[in-house]
Amino acid sequence: MDSLTIQDEELSASLVPALPHRKARSFDEKPQHHHQIRKHSLGEVPRSATSASATTEAAAVYFDSSDDEFSTGGAIPSVGDSFRDGTSSLGDDHSVVTPPPDDVEPLPEFIGAGGGAGIFKVPVRAAVHPGRPPCLELRPHPLRETQAGRFLRSVACTDKQLWAGQENGVRFWNLENAYVAGRGVGGRVQRGDEDTAPFRESVATSPTLCLVADQSNKLLWSGHKDGKIRAWNMDQNDDDSDSFEERISWQAYRGPVNSIVISSYGDMWSCSEGGVIKIWPWDSLEKSLQLKPEEKHMAAMLVEGSAIDLRSQVTVNGTCSLSSSEVKCLLADSVRAKVWAVQSLSFSIWDARNKDLLKVFNVDGQVECRVDMTSIQDQQVEDEMKMKFFSGGSKKEKPQGFLQRSRNAIMGAAGAVRRVASRSAGAFLEDTRKTEAIVLASDGTIWTGSMSGQIVQWDGNGNRLKDVNHHHRPVLCFCTFGDRIYVGYASGYIQVLDPDGKLIASWVSHNEPVVKLAAGGGFIFSLASHGGVRGWYVTSPGPMDNIIRTELSQKESSYARRDDVRILIGTWNVGQGRASHNALMSWLGSVTSDVGIVVVGLQEVEMGAGFLAMSAAKETVGLEGSAVGQWWIDAIGKALDEENTFERMGSRQLAGLLISLWARKEIRTHVGDLDVAAVPCGFGRAIGNKGGVGLRIRVYDRIMCFVNCHLAAHLEAVNRRNADFNHIFRFMVFSRGQNISNAAAGMVKFLFMSCSLGLSTYLFWLLYSSGLLWALSLAAGVSTAAYTLKTTTSPSIGTEEAKSDLAAADMIAFFGDFNYRLFGITYDEARDFISQRSFDWLRERDQLRQEMKSGKVFQGMREAVITFPPTYKFERNRPGLGGYDSGEKKRIPAWCDRVIYRDTQSSPFSKSSLQCPVVSSVIMYEACMDVIESDHKPVRCKFHATIAHVDKSVRRQELGNIIRSNERVRSILEDLKFVPETTVSTKNIVLQSQDTVILTITNKSTTSKAIFSILCGGQAIARDDGEASDYISRGSFGLPRWLEVSPAGGVIKPEGSVDVRVHHEEFYTLEEYVDGIPQNWWCEDARDKEAILMVNIGGSCSTTWTSHSIKVRHCYSGRVCLLDSKPTNLTKNLGGSRRHPTDTRRGKSR
């Protein structure tokens, strides 16, 4: 299209000059033919240029998606309203000129003022995120569409491996290969893992919900949605491409296995729905592991038969002291040999050794003495949903008329909506107290996180110590390393706390919720809900971050990639009509040969008071769409050759507003993560007759948002239109979709029935008078509250600086029927200027242009120069420009239908780079004047976008090279191996029956804290023949049942010491008694037993540890008498440890 000559000098000054030429990637190998715009009379129909269709033969190269690299925000020129003469007020830093495509002339553009302030700032990107520590992208963010049935849901880490539970099994990475490049396109991996570090997967299983690592036996235990628990060998060879199988498995529950832990005594604890907690004794697990692979069935039966149901043990005469609500997670308190069970609003503490229930208390710390009763709230909701609109009483009533029946039905439906909305608001407030995560800190305290973002510290007995709140989004996970506590939030933030709960650091780790954290190998690994896995160095925040960031930024050229894509946007107010296939081909199908993405926005697909009322009610409970909307999507898909050329990605409908997106199949692997949003701007901001619908999608790793709007009508409603845009921009929150409850679905059926009983206008009046709009507004208020929480992503950022979803995008395109009119001109004058094609003068009378110049709307956004006639208002089915409204009202023609956008350019003609990743230009902006099915003409706008992104596999390799070669980095990592010097008071302990010895651990360091943990390296029967004993480890280095160690972990201050109580306690399980007489174990109990205690010592941030080995021997009472006759030898064996008298009553525990 030839460039337009602008006669008005002031208008020319407000336009972006044409850009130099550049080569563009095209999907059409044939040359494009562009026709010059010709002048025509009112009776002529201008026809747009079309191009021949062709298919691409170039193979698509896949670059995996990732979170955006961005800082707090940038600035664009806010003085002068536009880029003038190719210069910018920002100075010489932005003087690089970007070459545009050479096969088409880009159109000049007008830029609105006000883009450099608040949420309208252009986000500033960087090669390496300047606002967070550098990280290891073990698994870059995969496109959601590639993860169907394969999403990662949990992680567990050792010093050498990271395991992940996914929806079809488990996988693991050997951390020694963490910096190796991915297998790429064509490798033996599925889509989404091309850039992932080498890993190995298991055979397909039911979705994995939880993991726990047992390093003593080299096993990984997993709990699954089908109720099974599986064991996997850790010593797998990651070079083998074959899927590995589980070692053993058994049916633990009928429902899902929510959590698994291994207690201080090596027993496995698990939980599920209905408040059920089961214990799987290590003895039975050990026996099952010794069976041959062909005996898996027998192993499963052995384990299943050994289960101990704790809920049944605390149920007396049908009364249970525990809630029947779901047990969400378990925590093994290895310091005190206890197990915590977490339910939504309560906790229970159990003794890990004798399985006794010690305490039940709520989230406020109040002890509960509950009698579990089945909740009847759901039944009450169901009863309300089944309310009778036409009740037949005992007395005969007169038959009700049509309008009366309609009124009764609507009044009842509105009341149901009001009650459900009110109850939902109450539930939302209650949910904020629910516990979502729990962790054991190095000092032995327990920390829990709730939906409100509150973090509570408890002592080991369940006493509430303090609470802190550094963030207002839900806490989803914890992990600890040294004396630090890491917190993962639903906002994607990670925070680092000290032992007192004070905030050390905070950063955005992912652009989606952090669902799990795990520590190991010198990393804190975070798993996001999209399936991406990142490893954060335990030194962060620290000096190593700046070293890595600087060096990695200098290597940008090695991992930066650029790709071009053309985007076609179409907007049309269809006026409740339908279009022919020829009309759709003229509008869209004829210009898509070189297009990679097509976005279509329609307005007034359906209208009418009854339809709007139903649409509003459906939105309240999460339903959207209509049969007419689906017809339009199918019809447009046919025009785009959907079966062969394009693939439908998604759509969203709000009343009469509809938006849908298609991607060309050749670039489909680069496009995904589609989210939807809708913001009503009609009556009370609750009705969708006006508003916006949006789609957010990831294209070549960059976020693009497309918003279809229908703003307030009428010439004088300029301020209302501005307010509608501002409301949409600030409150558009994207999500994958909304869930529909059974109760809500039932309510919608009643609403449909109600609305079908009366005239649409009458029903709408009834809805308004009966209070349904109030109910919808209340529901909208709940949604707004959720949005407020969503945007509060940083504790230090005020509400004015809070970023909206749209503000964080790399490219935003607004389009639709904006309803801005021409002012200061009569109908006849407008017709004359249109016939003369004097669009330059008409543009000066455009309300939207004036409001953008003043910075009141579409701040900082751009629009190509308009070279087509006004698109409103026409008489239907009347061709040519003579079709403008000539009726009684004679509405003045106007450019109501527009396309306005912004990209990441903070100055004119910025070059596409990782600092400015999306650079776009408009190469087509036309109205299809030959389409006559509506009172509006459809408009289309074609963009050429150059997108810069990162090859994550190459960048991971470069990071590995820096870690291995940089001397300063190596020195910092070497310092992490420092462990404070400590001593123990003895290497040998001898215990008689129920005896206690105090073991003293002393920290010799004068500056560093020492963190200790005591495990059991194994136990054996003592031998008197001088031969070495054969020590056997229990699960996770658990203690033998005859030994108590307390505390088994903690922190020792510099030059301080701690006393550890080592106690012998006789123990018999229920299976070892017959009529009260101990069986089987009696003879074994008469023999001496030995255990090796490992006192592991680390620093406050040590990646290595040292260990003191202590032999503990229990002598049967007969042998102890002999030892008592030689106190000198006994003292020598004890190494000077202090012996304390104990209560000799059997079963007494201290």
CSV table of C-alpha atoms in Angstrom, one decimal, residues 372-727:
chain,number,residue,atom,x,y,z
A,372,ASP,CA,-16.9,-35.2,64.3
A,373,MET,CA,-20.3,-34.6,62.6
A,374,THR,CA,-21.1,-34.8,58.9
A,375,SER,CA,-21.5,-31.3,57.5
A,376,ILE,CA,-25.0,-30.5,56.2
A,377,GLN,CA,-24.0,-27.3,54.5
A,378,ASP,CA,-23.8,-28.8,51.1
A,379,GLN,CA,-27.2,-30.4,51.6
A,380,GLN,CA,-28.7,-27.0,52.5
A,381,VAL,CA,-27.2,-25.5,49.3
A,382,GLU,CA,-28.7,-28.3,47.3
A,383,ASP,CA,-32.1,-27.8,49.0
A,384,GLU,CA,-32.0,-24.1,48.1
A,385,MET,CA,-31.2,-24.9,44.5
A,386,LYS,CA,-34.2,-27.3,44.4
A,387,MET,CA,-36.6,-24.7,45.7
A,388,LYS,CA,-40.0,-24.9,44.2
A,389,PHE,CA,-41.0,-22.0,42.1
A,390,PHE,CA,-44.5,-23.2,41.6
A,391,SER,CA,-45.5,-24.5,45.0
A,392,GLY,CA,-48.8,-26.3,45.3
A,393,GLY,CA,-50.3,-25.7,48.8
A,394,SER,CA,-53.1,-27.6,50.5
A,395,LYS,CA,-55.5,-24.9,49.3
A,396,LYS,CA,-56.5,-24.6,45.7
A,397,GLU,CA,-55.2,-21.4,44.2
A,398,LYS,CA,-56.3,-19.6,41.1
A,399,PRO,CA,-54.3,-20.4,38.1
A,400,GLN,CA,-51.5,-17.8,37.7
A,401,GLY,CA,-51.2,-15.8,34.5
A,402,PHE,CA,-48.2,-15.8,32.2
A,403,LEU,CA,-46.7,-12.6,33.6
A,404,GLN,CA,-47.3,-13.6,37.2
A,405,ARG,CA,-45.6,-16.9,36.7
A,406,SER,CA,-42.6,-15.1,35.1
A,407,ARG,CA,-42.4,-12.7,38.0
A,408,ASN,CA,-42.4,-15.5,40.5
A,409,ALA,CA,-39.8,-17.5,38.7
A,410,ILE,CA,-37.5,-14.5,38.4
A,411,MET,CA,-37.9,-13.5,42.0
A,412,GLY,CA,-37.0,-17.0,43.1
A,413,ALA,CA,-34.0,-17.2,40.8
A,414,ALA,CA,-32.7,-13.8,41.9
A,415,GLY,CA,-33.0,-14.8,45.6
A,416,ALA,CA,-31.0,-18.0,44.9
A,417,VAL,CA,-28.3,-16.0,43.1
A,418,ARG,CA,-28.2,-13.5,46.1
A,419,ARG,CA,-27.8,-16.3,48.6
A,420,VAL,CA,-25.2,-18.1,46.6
A,421,ALA,CA,-23.2,-14.9,46.0
A,422,SER,CA,-23.4,-14.0,49.7
A,423,ARG,CA,-22.3,-17.5,50.8
A,424,SER,CA,-19.4,-17.4,48.3
A,425,ALA,CA,-18.2,-14.1,49.8
A,426,GLY,CA,-18.3,-15.6,53.2
A,427,ALA,CA,-16.5,-18.7,52.1
A,428,PHE,CA,-13.8,-16.6,50.5
A,429,LEU,CA,-13.1,-14.8,53.8
A,430,GLU,CA,-13.0,-18.1,55.7
A,431,ASP,CA,-10.7,-19.7,53.2
A,432,THR,CA,-7.9,-17.2,54.0
A,433,ARG,CA,-7.3,-19.0,57.3
A,434,LYS,CA,-6.7,-22.4,55.8
A,435,THR,CA,-3.3,-23.9,56.2
A,436,GLU,CA,-1.6,-24.7,52.9
A,437,ALA,CA,2.0,-25.6,53.9
A,438,ILE,CA,4.1,-26.6,56.9
A,439,VAL,CA,7.9,-27.0,57.5
A,440,LEU,CA,10.3,-27.9,60.3
A,441,ALA,CA,13.0,-25.2,60.8
A,442,SER,CA,16.6,-26.0,61.8
A,443,ASP,CA,16.0,-24.7,65.4
A,444,GLY,CA,13.1,-27.2,65.9
A,445,THR,CA,10.2,-24.7,65.5
A,446,ILE,CA,7.3,-25.4,63.2
A,447,TRP,CA,6.2,-22.9,60.6
A,448,THR,CA,2.8,-23.0,58.8
A,449,GLY,CA,1.5,-20.8,55.9
A,450,SER,CA,-2.1,-19.9,55.2
A,451,MET,CA,-4.2,-18.7,52.3
A,452,SER,CA,-4.0,-15.1,53.6
A,453,GLY,CA,-0.2,-15.1,53.4
A,454,GLN,CA,0.2,-15.3,57.1
A,455,ILE,CA,3.1,-17.4,58.5
A,456,VAL,CA,2.8,-18.8,62.0
A,457,GLN,CA,5.6,-20.1,64.2
A,458,TRP,CA,4.8,-23.0,66.6
A,459,ASP,CA,6.9,-24.8,69.2
A,460,GLY,CA,7.1,-28.6,69.1
A,461,ASN,CA,4.1,-29.0,71.4
A,462,GLY,CA,1.7,-27.0,69.2
A,463,ASN,CA,1.9,-23.7,71.1
A,464,ARG,CA,1.7,-20.6,68.9
A,465,LEU,CA,4.7,-18.4,69.3
A,466,LYS,CA,4.4,-15.6,66.7
A,467,ASP,CA,3.0,-14.8,63.3
A,468,VAL,CA,4.5,-12.7,60.5
A,469,ASN,CA,3.0,-11.5,57.2
A,470,HIS,CA,5.4,-10.3,54.5
A,471,HIS,CA,3.0,-11.0,51.5
A,472,HIS,CA,-0.7,-11.0,50.9
A,473,ARG,CA,-0.9,-14.0,48.5
A,474,PRO,CA,-1.4,-17.6,49.6
A,475,VAL,CA,1.6,-19.5,51.0
A,476,LEU,CA,1.8,-22.7,49.0
A,477,CYS,CA,5.1,-24.3,50.1
A,478,PHE,CA,8.1,-24.2,52.3
A,479,CYS,CA,11.6,-25.6,52.4
A,480,THR,CA,14.6,-25.0,54.6
A,481,PHE,CA,18.4,-24.9,54.0
A,482,GLY,CA,20.7,-24.3,56.9
A,483,ASP,CA,19.0,-21.7,59.2
A,484,ARG,CA,17.0,-20.1,56.3
A,485,ILE,CA,13.4,-20.7,55.6
A,486,TYR,CA,12.2,-20.4,52.0
A,487,VAL,CA,8.6,-19.6,51.2
A,488,GLY,CA,6.8,-20.1,47.9
A,489,TYR,CA,3.7,-18.0,47.1
A,490,ALA,CA,0.8,-18.2,44.7
A,491,SER,CA,2.0,-15.0,43.2
A,492,GLY,CA,5.2,-16.7,42.0
A,493,TYR,CA,7.3,-15.0,44.7
A,494,ILE,CA,9.9,-16.7,46.8
A,495,GLN,CA,10.9,-15.2,50.1
A,496,VAL,CA,13.8,-16.0,52.3
A,497,LEU,CA,13.3,-15.7,56.1
A,498,ASP,CA,15.8,-15.9,59.0
A,499,PRO,CA,15.1,-18.1,62.0
A,500,ASP,CA,13.1,-15.3,63.6
A,501,GLY,CA,10.8,-14.9,60.6
A,502,LYS,CA,12.4,-11.6,59.4
A,503,LEU,CA,12.5,-11.1,55.7
A,504,ILE,CA,16.0,-11.5,54.2
A,505,ALA,CA,15.1,-11.4,50.5
A,506,SER,CA,12.2,-11.6,48.0
A,507,TRP,CA,11.9,-12.0,44.3
A,508,VAL,CA,9.6,-13.2,41.5
A,509,SER,CA,10.7,-16.7,40.7
A,510,HIS,CA,8.0,-17.6,38.2
A,511,ASN,CA,5.0,-15.9,36.6
A,512,GLU,CA,2.7,-18.6,38.0
A,513,PRO,CA,2.3,-20.0,41.5
A,514,VAL,CA,5.2,-21.8,43.2
A,515,VAL,CA,3.7,-25.1,44.1
A,516,LYS,CA,6.8,-26.9,45.6
A,517,LEU,CA,10.2,-26.1,46.9
A,518,ALA,CA,13.1,-28.6,47.6
A,519,ALA,CA,16.7,-28.1,48.7
A,520,GLY,CA,19.7,-30.2,47.6
A,521,GLY,CA,23.0,-30.1,45.7
A,522,GLY,CA,23.6,-26.4,46.6
A,523,PHE,CA,20.2,-25.3,45.1
A,524,ILE,CA,16.8,-24.4,46.2
A,525,PHE,CA,14.6,-25.9,43.4
A,526,SER,CA,11.2,-24.3,42.7
A,527,LEU,CA,8.4,-25.9,40.8
A,528,ALA,CA,5.8,-23.6,39.2
A,529,SER,CA,2.3,-24.6,38.4
A,530,HIS,CA,3.1,-24.5,34.7
A,531,GLY,CA,5.7,-27.3,35.2
A,532,GLY,CA,8.9,-25.2,35.0
A,533,VAL,CA,11.7,-26.0,37.4
A,534,ARG,CA,14.4,-23.5,38.4
A,535,GLY,CA,17.3,-23.9,40.8
A,536,TRP,CA,18.3,-21.0,42.9
A,537,TYR,CA,21.8,-20.9,44.4
A,538,VAL,CA,21.8,-21.1,48.2
A,539,THR,CA,24.2,-18.2,48.2
A,540,SER,CA,21.5,-15.9,46.8
A,541,PRO,CA,21.1,-13.1,47.5
A,542,GLY,CA,24.8,-12.5,47.6
A,543,PRO,CA,27.9,-11.3,45.6
A,544,MET,CA,27.9,-14.3,43.4
A,545,ASP,CA,24.6,-13.1,41.8
A,546,ASN,CA,26.2,-10.0,40.3
A,547,ILE,CA,29.2,-11.9,39.0
A,548,ILE,CA,27.0,-14.4,37.2
A,549,ARG,CA,24.5,-11.8,36.0
A,550,THR,CA,27.3,-9.7,34.5
A,551,GLU,CA,29.1,-12.5,32.7
A,552,LEU,CA,25.9,-14.1,31.5
A,553,SER,CA,24.7,-10.8,30.1
A,554,GLN,CA,28.0,-10.4,28.2
A,555,LYS,CA,27.3,-13.7,26.4
A,556,GLU,CA,23.9,-12.6,25.2
A,557,SER,CA,24.8,-13.0,21.6
A,558,SER,CA,25.3,-16.7,22.0
A,559,TYR,CA,21.8,-17.5,23.2
A,560,ALA,CA,19.6,-14.6,21.8
A,561,ARG,CA,17.3,-15.6,19.0
A,562,ARG,CA,14.9,-13.6,16.8
A,563,ASP,CA,11.8,-14.6,14.9
A,564,ASP,CA,9.3,-12.7,12.8
A,565,VAL,CA,5.5,-13.3,12.9
A,566,ARG,CA,2.6,-11.5,11.2
A,567,ILE,CA,-0.6,-11.0,13.2
A,568,LEU,CA,-4.0,-10.2,11.7
A,569,ILE,CA,-6.6,-8.6,13.9
A,570,GLY,CA,-10.2,-8.2,12.7
A,571,THR,CA,-13.0,-6.4,14.5
A,572,TRP,CA,-16.6,-6.1,13.5
A,573,ASN,CA,-19.8,-5.0,15.2
A,574,VAL,CA,-22.1,-7.5,13.6
A,575,GLY,CA,-25.3,-6.0,15.0
A,576,GLN,CA,-26.9,-9.3,15.9
A,577,GLY,CA,-26.7,-10.5,12.3
A,578,ARG,CA,-24.8,-13.2,10.5
A,579,ALA,CA,-22.3,-13.0,7.7
A,580,SER,CA,-22.0,-15.0,4.5
A,581,HIS,CA,-18.9,-17.0,3.7
A,582,ASN,CA,-18.0,-14.5,0.9
A,583,ALA,CA,-18.1,-11.7,3.4
A,584,LEU,CA,-15.8,-13.5,5.8
A,585,MET,CA,-13.4,-14.3,3.0
A,586,SER,CA,-13.3,-10.7,1.9
A,587,TRP,CA,-12.7,-9.5,5.4
A,588,LEU,CA,-10.3,-12.2,6.7
A,589,GLY,CA,-9.6,-15.2,4.4
A,590,SER,CA,-8.2,-13.1,1.5
A,591,VAL,CA,-5.3,-11.6,3.5
A,592,THR,CA,-4.0,-14.5,5.6
A,593,SER,CA,-1.4,-16.1,3.3
A,594,ASP,CA,1.5,-14.5,5.2
A,595,VAL,CA,-0.1,-14.4,8.6
A,596,GLY,CA,0.9,-16.6,11.6
A,597,ILE,CA,-1.8,-15.5,14.1
A,598,VAL,CA,-5.3,-14.4,13.5
A,599,VAL,CA,-7.3,-12.7,16.2
A,600,VAL,CA,-11.0,-11.8,15.7
A,601,GLY,CA,-13.2,-9.7,17.9
A,602,LEU,CA,-17.0,-9.3,17.4
A,603,GLN,CA,-19.4,-7.0,19.1
A,604,GLU,CA,-23.2,-7.4,19.4
A,605,VAL,CA,-23.1,-11.1,18.5
A,606,GLU,CA,-26.3,-11.3,20.6
A,607,MET,CA,-28.2,-8.6,22.4
A,608,GLY,CA,-31.6,-8.1,24.0
A,609,ALA,CA,-32.4,-7.7,27.7
A,610,GLY,CA,-33.3,-11.4,28.3
A,611,PHE,CA,-30.0,-12.6,26.7
A,612,LEU,CA,-28.0,-10.0,28.7
A,613,ALA,CA,-29.6,-11.1,31.9
A,614,MET,CA,-28.9,-14.8,31.3
A,615,SER,CA,-25.3,-14.0,30.3
A,616,ALA,CA,-24.8,-12.0,33.5
A,617,ALA,CA,-26.2,-14.9,35.6
A,618,LYS,CA,-24.0,-17.4,33.7
A,619,GLU,CA,-20.9,-15.3,34.3
A,620,THR,CA,-21.6,-15.2,38.0
A,621,VAL,CA,-21.3,-19.0,38.2
A,622,GLY,CA,-18.6,-19.5,35.6
A,623,LEU,CA,-20.5,-20.2,32.4
A,624,GLU,CA,-20.0,-18.4,29.1
A,625,GLY,CA,-20.6,-18.7,25.4
A,626,SER,CA,-23.7,-19.2,23.3
A,627,ALA,CA,-24.9,-21.1,20.2
A,628,VAL,CA,-24.7,-18.0,18.1
A,629,GLY,CA,-21.2,-17.3,19.3
A,630,GLN,CA,-20.2,-20.8,18.4
A,631,TRP,CA,-21.7,-20.4,14.9
A,632,TRP,CA,-19.5,-17.3,14.4
A,633,ILE,CA,-16.4,-19.1,15.5
A,634,ASP,CA,-17.1,-22.1,13.2
A,635,ALA,CA,-17.9,-19.8,10.3
A,636,ILE,CA,-14.6,-17.8,10.7
A,637,GLY,CA,-12.7,-21.0,11.1
A,638,LYS,CA,-14.0,-22.2,7.8
A,639,ALA,CA,-13.0,-19.0,6.1
A,640,LEU,CA,-9.5,-19.4,7.6
A,641,ASP,CA,-9.2,-23.0,6.3
A,642,GLU,CA,-9.1,-24.2,9.9
A,643,GLU,CA,-8.8,-27.9,9.0
A,644,ASN,CA,-5.6,-27.5,6.9
A,645,THR,CA,-3.9,-24.1,7.6
A,646,PHE,CA,-4.9,-22.7,11.0
A,647,GLU,CA,-5.6,-24.3,14.4
A,648,ARG,CA,-8.1,-22.8,16.8
A,649,MET,CA,-6.5,-21.9,20.1
A,650,GLY,CA,-9.3,-20.5,22.2
A,651,SER,CA,-12.1,-18.0,22.6
A,652,ARG,CA,-14.0,-16.0,25.2
A,653,GLN,CA,-17.5,-14.6,25.1
A,654,LEU,CA,-19.1,-12.0,27.4
A,655,ALA,CA,-22.7,-11.4,26.4
A,656,GLY,CA,-22.5,-9.9,22.9
A,657,LEU,CA,-18.7,-9.7,23.0
A,658,LEU,CA,-16.7,-12.5,21.4
A,659,ILE,CA,-12.9,-12.9,20.8
A,660,SER,CA,-11.2,-15.9,19.3
A,661,LEU,CA,-7.7,-16.7,18.2
A,662,TRP,CA,-6.1,-19.0,15.5
A,663,ALA,CA,-2.5,-19.9,15.0
A,664,ARG,CA,-0.9,-21.2,11.8
A,665,LYS,CA,0.1,-24.8,12.2
A,666,GLU,CA,3.6,-24.1,11.1
A,667,ILE,CA,4.2,-22.0,14.2
A,668,ARG,CA,1.9,-23.9,16.5
A,669,THR,CA,4.9,-25.2,18.6
A,670,HIS,CA,5.8,-21.6,19.4
A,671,VAL,CA,2.3,-20.5,20.5
A,672,GLY,CA,0.4,-21.5,23.6
A,673,ASP,CA,-0.4,-20.8,27.3
A,674,LEU,CA,-3.7,-19.2,26.3
A,675,ASP,CA,-5.6,-17.6,29.1
A,676,VAL,CA,-8.9,-15.7,28.9
A,677,ALA,CA,-10.5,-12.8,30.7
A,678,ALA,CA,-13.7,-10.7,30.7
A,679,VAL,CA,-14.6,-7.3,32.3
A,680,PRO,CA,-18.2,-6.2,32.1
A,681,CYS,CA,-18.8,-2.4,32.0
A,682,GLY,CA,-22.6,-2.4,31.7
A,683,PHE,CA,-25.1,-1.7,34.5
A,684,GLY,CA,-23.2,-1.5,37.8
A,685,ARG,CA,-20.1,-3.0,36.1
A,686,ALA,CA,-22.0,-6.3,36.1
A,687,ILE,CA,-23.7,-6.6,32.7
A,688,GLY,CA,-21.8,-7.4,29.5
A,689,ASN,CA,-23.7,-5.2,27.1
A,690,LYS,CA,-20.5,-3.1,27.3
A,691,GLY,CA,-17.1,-4.2,28.4
A,692,GLY,CA,-14.1,-6.2,27.2
A,693,VAL,CA,-13.0,-9.8,26.6
A,694,GLY,CA,-9.4,-10.7,26.3
A,695,LEU,CA,-7.0,-13.4,25.4
A,696,ARG,CA,-3.4,-13.7,26.6
A,697,ILE,CA,-1.0,-16.0,24.8
A,698,ARG,CA,2.7,-16.8,24.7
A,699,VAL,CA,4.3,-16.3,21.3
A,700,TYR,CA,8.0,-17.2,21.0
A,701,ASP,CA,8.4,-16.9,24.8
A,702,ARG,CA,6.8,-13.4,24.9
A,703,ILE,CA,3.4,-12.5,26.3
A,704,MET,CA,0.8,-10.9,24.0
A,705,CYS,CA,-2.6,-9.7,25.1
A,706,PHE,CA,-5.6,-9.1,22.7
A,707,VAL,CA,-8.6,-7.2,24.1
A,708,ASN,CA,-11.9,-6.8,22.2
A,709,CYS,CA,-13.9,-3.9,23.6
A,710,HIS,CA,-17.3,-2.4,23.2
A,711,LEU,CA,-17.3,1.0,25.0
A,712,ALA,CA,-20.2,3.3,26.0
A,713,ALA,CA,-22.3,4.7,23.2
A,714,HIS,CA,-23.6,8.2,22.2
A,715,LEU,CA,-21.7,11.3,21.1
A,716,GLU,CA,-21.6,12.9,24.5
A,717,ALA,CA,-20.4,9.9,26.5
A,718,VAL,CA,-16.7,10.6,26.0
A,719,ASN,CA,-15.8,10.5,29.7
A,720,ARG,CA,-17.7,7.2,30.1
A,721,ARG,CA,-15.8,5.6,27.3
A,722,ASN,CA,-12.5,6.7,28.9
A,723,ALA,CA,-13.7,5.3,32.2
A,724,ASP,CA,-14.6,2.0,30.5
A,725,PHE,CA,-11.1,1.6,29.1
A,726,ASN,CA,-9.5,2.5,32.4
A,727,HIS,CA,-11.7,-0.1,34.2
